[in-house]
Short mmCIF file of C-alpha atoms and ligand atoms in Angstrom, two decimals:
data_model
loop_
_atom_site.label_atom_id
_atom_site.label_comp_id
_atom_site.label_asym_id
_atom_site.label_seq_id
_atom_site.Cartn_x
_atom_site.Cartn_y
_atom_site.Cartn_z
CA MET A 192 0.00 0.00 0.00
CA ALA A 193 1.38 3.40 -0.97
CA GLN A 194 2.22 5.49 2.09
CA SER A 195 0.94 9.05 2.28
CA LYS A 196 3.46 11.84 2.45
CA VAL A 197 4.14 12.81 6.05
CA VAL A 198 7.23 14.86 5.19
CA THR A 199 7.12 17.61 2.57
CA VAL A 200 10.03 19.37 0.90
CA THR A 201 10.33 22.54 -1.16
CA VAL A 202 13.68 23.82 -2.36
CA GLU A 203 13.74 27.52 -3.11
CA ASP A 204 16.75 29.79 -3.56
CA ARG A 205 19.08 27.16 -2.05
CA ILE A 206 16.94 26.74 1.09
CA ALA A 207 15.35 23.31 1.59
CA TRP A 208 12.12 23.76 3.52
CA VAL A 209 11.42 20.37 5.09
CA ASN A 210 8.18 20.02 7.02
CA PHE A 211 6.73 17.55 9.46
CA ALA A 212 3.45 16.99 7.60
CA ARG A 213 1.09 14.98 9.79
CA SER A 214 -0.84 17.97 10.95
CA ASP A 215 -3.96 15.93 11.80
CA LYS A 216 -1.78 14.14 14.40
CA ARG A 217 0.05 17.32 15.42
CA ASN A 218 3.10 16.05 13.52
CA ALA A 219 3.71 13.26 16.01
CA MET A 220 6.58 11.12 14.79
CA ASN A 221 5.42 7.63 13.81
CA PRO A 222 7.72 5.04 12.20
CA GLU A 223 6.61 6.08 8.71
CA LEU A 224 7.54 9.71 9.37
CA ASN A 225 10.89 8.64 10.76
CA ARG A 226 11.59 6.61 7.63
CA GLN A 227 10.51 9.43 5.32
CA MET A 228 12.70 11.91 7.21
CA MET A 229 15.75 9.69 6.80
CA ALA A 230 15.03 9.30 3.08
CA THR A 231 14.54 13.07 2.77
CA LEU A 232 17.87 13.84 4.45
CA ASP A 233 19.57 11.29 2.19
CA GLU A 234 18.07 12.94 -0.85
CA LEU A 235 18.93 16.52 0.11
CA GLU A 236 22.31 16.27 1.81
CA PHE A 237 24.68 16.59 -1.14
CA ARG A 238 22.48 18.44 -3.61
CA ASP A 239 24.27 21.45 -5.10
CA ASP A 240 21.07 23.46 -5.09
CA VAL A 241 20.69 23.09 -1.29
CA GLY A 242 22.79 25.26 1.02
CA VAL A 243 20.65 25.35 4.18
CA LEU A 244 17.94 23.07 5.54
CA VAL A 245 15.02 24.44 7.54
CA LEU A 246 12.87 22.00 9.54
CA GLY A 247 9.33 23.27 10.11
CA GLY A 248 5.91 21.87 10.89
CA GLU A 249 2.58 22.05 9.11
CA GLY A 250 -0.48 23.25 10.97
CA THR A 251 -0.51 24.15 14.65
CA ALA A 252 2.40 21.93 15.69
CA TRP A 253 6.10 21.69 15.07
CA SER A 254 6.01 18.17 16.47
CA ALA A 255 3.97 16.66 19.31
CA GLY A 256 6.89 14.28 19.89
CA MET A 257 6.87 10.54 19.41
CA ASP A 258 3.57 8.99 18.35
CA LEU A 259 2.18 7.36 21.49
CA LYS A 260 0.14 4.84 19.56
CA GLU A 261 2.29 3.94 16.56
CA TYR A 262 5.78 4.55 17.95
CA PHE A 263 5.27 3.32 21.52
CA ARG A 264 2.22 1.07 21.83
CA GLU A 265 2.27 -0.70 18.49
CA THR A 266 6.01 -1.28 18.34
CA GLU A 267 6.05 -2.54 21.93
CA ALA A 268 3.34 -5.00 20.92
CA ARG A 269 5.82 -6.40 18.36
CA GLY A 270 8.31 -7.16 21.13
CA LEU A 271 11.91 -6.09 21.59
CA ARG A 272 12.65 -6.39 17.90
CA GLY A 273 9.91 -3.90 17.07
CA VAL A 274 10.99 -1.49 19.78
CA ARG A 275 14.64 -1.53 18.76
CA GLU A 276 13.77 -1.18 15.10
CA SER A 277 11.68 1.94 15.65
CA GLN A 278 14.27 3.42 18.01
CA ARG A 279 16.96 2.92 15.36
CA GLU A 280 14.80 4.66 12.79
CA SER A 281 14.09 7.72 14.91
CA TYR A 282 17.50 8.08 16.56
CA GLY A 283 19.01 7.42 13.17
CA TRP A 284 17.55 10.46 11.45
CA PHE A 285 18.15 12.67 14.53
CA ARG A 286 21.83 11.69 14.39
CA ARG A 287 21.93 12.19 10.66
CA LEU A 288 20.49 15.66 11.12
CA ARG A 289 22.99 16.54 13.90
CA TRP A 290 25.87 15.90 11.52
CA PHE A 291 24.16 17.08 8.34
CA GLN A 292 26.46 18.41 5.66
CA LYS A 293 24.64 21.76 5.43
CA PRO A 294 23.68 24.09 8.28
CA THR A 295 20.20 23.45 9.65
CA ILE A 296 17.60 25.64 11.32
CA ALA A 297 14.63 24.48 13.38
CA MET A 298 11.71 26.80 12.64
CA VAL A 299 9.35 26.03 15.50
CA ASN A 300 5.87 27.25 14.69
CA GLY A 301 3.80 25.56 17.41
CA TRP A 302 3.70 22.56 19.76
CA CYS A 303 7.06 20.94 20.51
CA PHE A 304 6.89 18.02 22.94
CA GLY A 305 9.18 15.34 24.29
CA GLY A 306 10.78 13.46 21.42
CA GLY A 307 10.56 16.66 19.37
CA PHE A 308 13.48 17.96 21.43
CA GLY A 309 15.64 15.43 19.53
CA PRO A 310 15.33 17.10 16.12
CA LEU A 311 15.22 20.50 17.83
CA PHE A 312 18.69 19.88 19.25
CA ALA A 313 19.85 18.22 16.04
CA CYS A 314 19.30 21.48 14.17
CA ASP A 315 22.24 23.86 14.46
CA LEU A 316 20.09 26.94 15.07
CA ALA A 317 16.53 27.28 16.29
CA ILE A 318 14.05 30.09 15.78
CA CYS A 319 10.57 29.86 17.18
CA ALA A 320 7.30 31.71 17.28
CA ASP A 321 6.40 33.55 20.47
CA GLU A 322 3.20 31.49 20.25
CA ALA A 323 5.07 28.13 20.18
CA LYS A 324 4.72 25.88 23.21
CA PHE A 325 7.43 23.54 24.45
CA GLY A 326 7.07 20.83 27.06
CA LEU A 327 8.52 17.59 28.37
CA SER A 328 5.19 15.80 28.61
CA GLU A 329 6.78 12.41 29.35
CA ILE A 330 6.28 12.75 33.09
CA ASN A 331 2.58 13.40 32.45
CA TRP A 332 2.11 9.99 30.89
CA GLY A 333 4.49 8.13 33.14
CA ILE A 334 7.94 7.85 31.58
CA LEU A 335 11.27 9.66 31.72
CA PRO A 336 12.34 11.79 28.76
CA GLY A 337 14.24 9.16 26.77
CA GLY A 338 15.57 9.00 23.25
CA GLY A 339 18.29 11.48 24.15
CA VAL A 340 15.85 14.12 25.38
CA THR A 341 17.22 14.32 28.94
CA LYS A 342 20.69 14.74 27.47
CA VAL A 343 19.41 17.49 25.18
CA VAL A 344 17.96 19.57 28.00
CA VAL A 345 20.97 19.06 30.25
CA ASP A 346 23.29 20.15 27.43
CA LEU A 347 21.21 23.16 26.45
CA LEU A 348 19.74 24.41 29.72
CA SER A 349 20.74 25.12 33.28
CA MET A 350 20.32 22.19 35.65
CA ARG A 351 17.42 23.96 37.42
CA ASP A 352 15.52 24.63 34.18
CA ALA A 353 16.21 21.11 32.87
CA MET A 354 14.97 19.62 36.15
CA TRP A 355 11.89 21.87 36.25
CA LEU A 356 10.75 20.97 32.75
CA THR A 357 11.48 17.27 33.37
CA LEU A 358 9.65 16.94 36.67
CA THR A 359 6.69 19.27 36.19
CA GLY A 360 5.93 18.79 32.48
CA ASP A 361 5.11 22.52 32.52
CA LEU A 362 4.74 24.30 29.20
CA ILE A 363 6.90 27.25 28.22
CA ASP A 364 6.17 29.59 25.36
CA GLY A 365 8.57 30.83 22.68
CA ARG A 366 9.82 33.82 24.62
CA GLN A 367 10.58 31.69 27.67
CA ALA A 368 12.32 29.13 25.45
CA SER A 369 14.49 31.88 24.05
CA ALA A 370 15.26 33.29 27.51
CA MET A 371 16.33 29.78 28.60
CA ARG A 372 18.42 29.43 25.41
CA LEU A 373 16.50 26.39 24.24
CA VAL A 374 16.24 28.35 20.97
CA ASN A 375 18.25 31.25 19.55
CA GLU A 376 15.35 33.63 19.03
CA SER A 377 11.63 33.98 19.34
CA VAL A 378 9.58 36.20 17.03
CA PRO A 379 5.85 36.67 16.43
CA LEU A 380 4.42 33.83 14.34
CA ASP A 381 3.66 36.09 11.40
CA GLN A 382 7.35 37.01 11.17
CA LEU A 383 8.74 33.51 11.69
CA LYS A 384 9.26 32.53 8.06
CA ALA A 385 10.72 35.93 7.10
CA ARG A 386 13.18 35.91 9.99
CA THR A 387 14.18 32.30 9.29
CA THR A 388 14.74 33.15 5.62
CA GLU A 389 16.92 36.09 6.64
CA VAL A 390 19.07 33.87 8.89
CA ALA A 391 19.29 31.18 6.20
CA ARG A 392 20.44 33.78 3.67
CA THR A 393 23.16 34.94 6.07
CA LEU A 394 24.44 31.35 6.19
CA LEU A 395 24.25 30.99 2.41
CA MET A 396 26.77 33.80 2.05
CA LYS A 397 29.46 31.91 4.02
CA ASN A 398 31.99 29.40 2.79
CA PRO A 399 30.04 26.09 2.87
CA VAL A 400 33.06 23.94 3.75
CA ALA A 401 33.94 26.22 6.66
CA LEU A 402 30.31 26.04 7.83
CA LYS A 403 30.33 22.23 7.97
CA TYR A 404 33.62 21.99 9.83
CA ALA A 405 32.71 24.82 12.19
CA LYS A 406 29.33 23.36 13.14
CA ASP A 407 30.81 19.92 13.76
CA ALA A 408 33.53 21.49 15.89
CA VAL A 409 30.99 23.22 18.12
CA ARG A 410 29.29 19.88 18.79
CA ARG A 411 32.51 17.89 19.18
CA VAL A 412 34.73 20.00 21.44
CA GLY A 413 32.27 20.09 24.34
CA THR A 414 33.38 16.69 25.59
CA MET A 415 37.12 17.20 24.92
CA THR A 416 39.90 18.49 27.12
CA TYR A 417 41.45 21.78 26.04
CA ASP A 418 44.48 20.06 24.51
CA GLU A 419 42.34 17.54 22.65
CA ALA A 420 40.17 20.33 21.29
CA GLU A 421 43.18 22.36 20.20
CA ASP A 422 44.56 19.38 18.34
CA TYR A 423 41.17 18.47 16.83
CA LEU A 424 40.68 22.01 15.55
CA VAL A 425 44.12 22.09 13.91
CA ARG A 426 43.45 18.76 12.18
CA MET A 427 39.93 19.73 11.15
CA GLN A 428 41.09 23.00 9.62
CA GLU A 429 43.66 21.03 7.64
CA ALA A 430 40.94 18.63 6.49
CA ALA A 431 38.75 21.61 5.56
CA ASN A 432 41.62 23.04 3.51
CA PHE A 433 41.75 19.78 1.60
CA HIS A 434 38.00 19.73 0.93
CA ASP A 435 37.67 23.41 0.04
CA ARG A 436 38.40 23.36 -3.67
CA SER A 437 37.87 27.13 -3.82
CA ASP A 438 40.78 27.76 -1.41
CA GLY A 439 38.32 30.02 0.36
CA ARG A 440 40.59 31.14 3.17
CA LYS A 441 43.18 32.43 0.71
CA GLU A 442 40.49 34.21 -1.27
CA GLY A 443 39.10 35.69 1.94
CA ILE A 444 42.51 37.11 2.80
CA ARG A 445 43.06 38.31 -0.77
CA GLN A 446 39.78 40.22 -0.99
CA PHE A 447 40.57 41.95 2.32
CA ILE A 448 44.32 42.61 2.12
CA ASP A 449 44.88 43.08 -1.63
CA GLU A 450 41.54 44.06 -3.07
CA LYS A 451 40.20 45.85 0.01
CA SER A 452 36.67 44.97 -1.13
CA TYR A 453 35.26 43.88 2.26
CA LYS A 454 36.15 43.67 5.94
CA PRO A 455 35.98 40.21 7.60
CA GLY A 456 34.96 41.85 10.85
CA LEU A 457 31.85 43.21 9.18
CA GLY A 458 30.75 40.46 6.80
CA PRO A 459 31.81 37.58 4.51
CA TYR A 460 34.02 37.68 1.45
CA ASP A 461 32.33 37.43 -1.93
CA LEU A 462 31.81 33.72 -2.67
CA ALA A 463 30.80 34.41 -6.27
CA LYS A 464 34.07 36.15 -6.99
CA ALA A 465 35.95 33.21 -5.44
CA ALA A 466 33.97 30.74 -7.57
CA ALA A 467 34.68 32.76 -10.71
CA ARG A 468 38.42 32.81 -9.93
CA SER A 469 38.62 29.08 -9.18
CA SER A 470 36.79 28.20 -12.43
CA ALA A 471 38.92 30.63 -14.49
N1 COA B 240 1.02 10.61 19.65
C1 COA B 240 -0.07 10.11 19.03
N2 COA B 240 -1.10 10.85 18.64
C2 COA B 240 -1.04 12.16 18.88
C3 COA B 240 0.05 12.74 19.52
C4 COA B 240 1.11 11.92 19.91
N3 COA B 240 2.23 12.38 20.49
N4 COA B 240 -0.18 14.08 19.65
C5 COA B 240 -1.38 14.30 19.08
N5 COA B 240 -1.91 13.13 18.62
C6 COA B 240 -3.19 12.92 17.94
C7 COA B 240 -4.37 12.88 18.89
O1 COA B 240 -4.52 11.61 19.45
C8 COA B 240 -5.49 13.29 17.95
O2 COA B 240 -5.83 12.17 17.17
P1 COA B 240 -7.38 11.89 16.74
O3 COA B 240 -7.77 13.09 15.91
O4 COA B 240 -7.30 10.63 15.95
O5 COA B 240 -8.14 11.81 18.03
C9 COA B 240 -4.82 14.28 17.01
O6 COA B 240 -3.44 14.03 17.09
C10 COA B 240 -5.06 15.73 17.41
O7 COA B 240 -4.67 15.86 18.77
P2 COA B 240 -5.49 16.72 19.83
O8 COA B 240 -5.04 16.27 21.18
O9 COA B 240 -6.95 16.63 19.55
O10 COA B 240 -4.97 18.19 19.44
P3 COA B 240 -4.88 19.50 20.35
O11 COA B 240 -4.46 20.57 19.41
O12 COA B 240 -6.13 19.67 21.14
O13 COA B 240 -3.69 19.21 21.40
C11 COA B 240 -1.44 18.53 21.98
C12 COA B 240 -2.37 19.16 20.92
C13 COA B 240 -0.10 18.38 21.27
C14 COA B 240 -1.36 19.39 23.23
C15 COA B 240 -1.99 17.11 22.38
O14 COA B 240 -2.33 16.40 21.19
C16 COA B 240 -1.03 16.28 23.18
O15 COA B 240 -0.91 16.45 24.37
N6 COA B 240 -0.27 15.37 22.49
C17 COA B 240 0.67 14.50 23.16
C18 COA B 240 1.98 15.20 23.43
C19 COA B 240 2.99 14.21 23.98
O16 COA B 240 2.92 13.83 25.12
N7 COA B 240 3.89 13.76 23.13
C20 COA B 240 4.78 12.66 23.42
C21 COA B 240 6.12 13.15 23.74
S1 COA B 240 7.30 11.82 23.77
#
């Protein structure tokens, strides 16, 4: 039987707008959605016409978390094999998104519960609507926030805020989420897409190889000692130099020092000029 589309994608001006699209179920993540998300990430990751991925939600929700019926009850009924299979599928695409080749932005329009914190954290940046509502509802239906969620809140929030959300299941709105640093910014819902587009365009102007190595570095160094991080960053810059066919760093220096056409302190070098030179 053909499965309905529960993930939608539109690529426009190098931004891939990927949406949770099960609005009748508040975009709860069932196994089918998890599989479609993985396939979508596979399809988009190395496309030349995609420079940034935005993850949004259709309808009133971003995502109401894991699907209680199809992800929990029905897979549990299939025994350990079913449970592990569905965990692999969901954790799999969250992990894939955390290390995605292009920068990613969570655009949180509405409800974001429990398991939804997985993809929220997986996105590099997060912008939400003031009207969005976030909550760790797990405690309300009798489990702990699993699937990495407890780790997400401990990494992103203060211990007191993490503990409060975990134990009370209280909702916070977009402004509170921004004040807690669960997201970067909160804006009124009617400005959410415009603001997200603006941030995405800022990223599109940067060297894409540098973006990938820089975002991975931010996630990696947190668990390293200073010396390990120093070494990792040296090696990663050398790897980036190898992968950056445009020799971006040299071009960036050239446009500043020789051409005096921009100032790195105030904005990025001109990628188009670099591309034209490397293809000449
Ligand atoms: N799992 C399974 N189904 C879900 C779901 C979830 N996480 N969240 C919503 N749904 C379903 C509802 O069962 C309902 O289905 P139905 O139309 O077949 O009855 C449909 O989506 C609409 O939900 P409803 O509760 O009527 O919408 P609402 O706008 O009044 O409330 C929420 C939205 C998100 C507050 C509410 O649906 C809710 O509390 N969902 C559960 C959140 C949660 O605990 N998630 C798990 C985290 S791990």
